[in-house]
Short mmCIF file of C-alpha atoms in Angstrom, two decimals:
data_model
loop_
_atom_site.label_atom_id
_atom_site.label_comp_id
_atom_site.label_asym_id
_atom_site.label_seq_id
_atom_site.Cartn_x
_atom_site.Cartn_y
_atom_site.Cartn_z
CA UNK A 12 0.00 0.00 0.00
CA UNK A 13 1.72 3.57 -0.60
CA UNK A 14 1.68 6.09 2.13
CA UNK A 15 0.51 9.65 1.69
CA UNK A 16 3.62 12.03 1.91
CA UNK A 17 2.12 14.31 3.84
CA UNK A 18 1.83 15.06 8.01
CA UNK A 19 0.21 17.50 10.40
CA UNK A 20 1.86 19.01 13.00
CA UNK A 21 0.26 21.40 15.99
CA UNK A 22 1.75 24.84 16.39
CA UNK A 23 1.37 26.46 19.13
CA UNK A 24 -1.95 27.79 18.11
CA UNK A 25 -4.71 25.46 18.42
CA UNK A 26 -5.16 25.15 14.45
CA UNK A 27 -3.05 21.97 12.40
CA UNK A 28 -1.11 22.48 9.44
CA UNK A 29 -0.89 20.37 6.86
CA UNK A 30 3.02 20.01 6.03
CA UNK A 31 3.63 18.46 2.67
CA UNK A 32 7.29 16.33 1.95
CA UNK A 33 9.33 17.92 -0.95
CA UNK A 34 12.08 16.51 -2.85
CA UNK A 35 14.49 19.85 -3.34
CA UNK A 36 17.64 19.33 -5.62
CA UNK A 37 20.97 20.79 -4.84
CA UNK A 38 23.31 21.47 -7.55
CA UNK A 39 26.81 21.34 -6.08
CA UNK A 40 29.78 21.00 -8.19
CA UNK A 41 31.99 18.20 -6.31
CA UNK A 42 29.40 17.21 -3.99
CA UNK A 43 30.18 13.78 -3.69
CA UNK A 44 33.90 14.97 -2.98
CA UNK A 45 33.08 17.28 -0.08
CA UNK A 46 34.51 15.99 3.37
CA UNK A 47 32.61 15.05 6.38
CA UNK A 48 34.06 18.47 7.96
CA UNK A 49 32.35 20.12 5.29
CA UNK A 50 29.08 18.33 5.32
CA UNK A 51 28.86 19.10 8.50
CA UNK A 52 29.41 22.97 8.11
CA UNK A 53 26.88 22.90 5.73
CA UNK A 54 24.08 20.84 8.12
CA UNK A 55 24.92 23.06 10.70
CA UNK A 56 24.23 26.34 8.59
CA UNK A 57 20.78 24.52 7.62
CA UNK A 58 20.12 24.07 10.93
CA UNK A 59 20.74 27.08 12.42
CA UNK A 60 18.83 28.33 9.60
CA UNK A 61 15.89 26.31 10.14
CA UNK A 62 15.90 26.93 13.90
CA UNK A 63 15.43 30.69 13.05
CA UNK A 64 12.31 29.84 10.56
CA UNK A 65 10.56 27.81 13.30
CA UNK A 66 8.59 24.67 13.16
CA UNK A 67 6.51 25.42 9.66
CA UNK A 68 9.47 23.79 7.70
CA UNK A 69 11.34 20.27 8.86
CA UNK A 70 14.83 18.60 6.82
CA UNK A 71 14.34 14.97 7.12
CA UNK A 72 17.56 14.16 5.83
CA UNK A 73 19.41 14.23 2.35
CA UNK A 74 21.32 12.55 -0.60
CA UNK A 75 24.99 13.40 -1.77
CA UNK A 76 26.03 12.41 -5.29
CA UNK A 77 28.50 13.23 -7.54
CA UNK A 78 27.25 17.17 -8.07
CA UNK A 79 24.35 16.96 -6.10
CA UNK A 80 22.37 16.93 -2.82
CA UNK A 81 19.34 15.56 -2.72
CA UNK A 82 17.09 16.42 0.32
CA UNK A 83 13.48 15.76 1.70
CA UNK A 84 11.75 18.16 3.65
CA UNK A 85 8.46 18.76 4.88
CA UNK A 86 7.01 22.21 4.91
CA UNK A 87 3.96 24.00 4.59
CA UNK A 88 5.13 25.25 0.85
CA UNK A 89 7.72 25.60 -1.83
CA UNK A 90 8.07 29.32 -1.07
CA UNK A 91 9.29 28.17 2.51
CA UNK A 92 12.11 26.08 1.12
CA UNK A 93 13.04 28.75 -0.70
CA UNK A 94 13.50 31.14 1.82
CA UNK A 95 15.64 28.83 3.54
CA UNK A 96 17.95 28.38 0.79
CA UNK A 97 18.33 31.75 0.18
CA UNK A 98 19.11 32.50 3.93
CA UNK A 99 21.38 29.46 4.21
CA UNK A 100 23.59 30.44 1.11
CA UNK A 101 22.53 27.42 -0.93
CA UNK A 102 20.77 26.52 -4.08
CA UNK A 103 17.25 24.64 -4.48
CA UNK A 104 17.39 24.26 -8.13
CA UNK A 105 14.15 21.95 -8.45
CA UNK A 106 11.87 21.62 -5.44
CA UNK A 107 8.67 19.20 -6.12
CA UNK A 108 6.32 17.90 -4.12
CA UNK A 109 5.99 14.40 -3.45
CA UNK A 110 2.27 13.12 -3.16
CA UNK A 111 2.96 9.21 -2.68
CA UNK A 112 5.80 7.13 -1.28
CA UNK A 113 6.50 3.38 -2.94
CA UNK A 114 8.68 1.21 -1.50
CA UNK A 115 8.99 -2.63 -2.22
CA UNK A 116 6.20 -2.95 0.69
CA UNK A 117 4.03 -1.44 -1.84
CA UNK A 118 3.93 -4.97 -3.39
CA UNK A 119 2.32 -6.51 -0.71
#
């Protein structure tokens, strides 16, 4: 069965929002080369970045390749992972939403 890729959360209000997962694309010339110092200069800028932004906008966790990060996120919208990149200093080339998740459970 696939599962929806989307989640609510409760903000400190008493409304829910709906926050939908994204797949955002990273072009990074050298990516795959960077060193674990370096990846972990760049999570921590995300992070701090995301701390600022609040809870409307969540990194799950991400994908490096060859000249490319890969990342899932959930946020309330596109415009949100935007923002981030721009504030963190890093590109979001292609951001889509993803509506279903497949895996090889899927099957059953």
């Amino acid at each position: 069965m696939a599962q929806k890729a989307t989640a609510t959360t409760n903000l400190k209000t008493t409304t829910a929002t709906e926050m939908k997962t994204y797949l955002i694309e990273r072009e990074i010339p050298g990516a795959g080369k960077l060193t674990a110092e370096q990846l972990k200069g760049i999570s921590q800028t995300s992070c701090t970045v995301l701390k600022e932004m609040g809870p409307r906008i969540q990194w799950i966790h991400s994908y490096v390749t060859g000249d490319k990060i890969y990342c899932i996120y959930k946020a309330e919208s596109a415009e949100l992972i935007r923002e981030h990149a721009k504030k963190g200093g890093f590109p979001a080339n292609t951001i889509v939403e993803i509506s279903t998740i497949i895996s090889p459970a899927t099957a059953n």
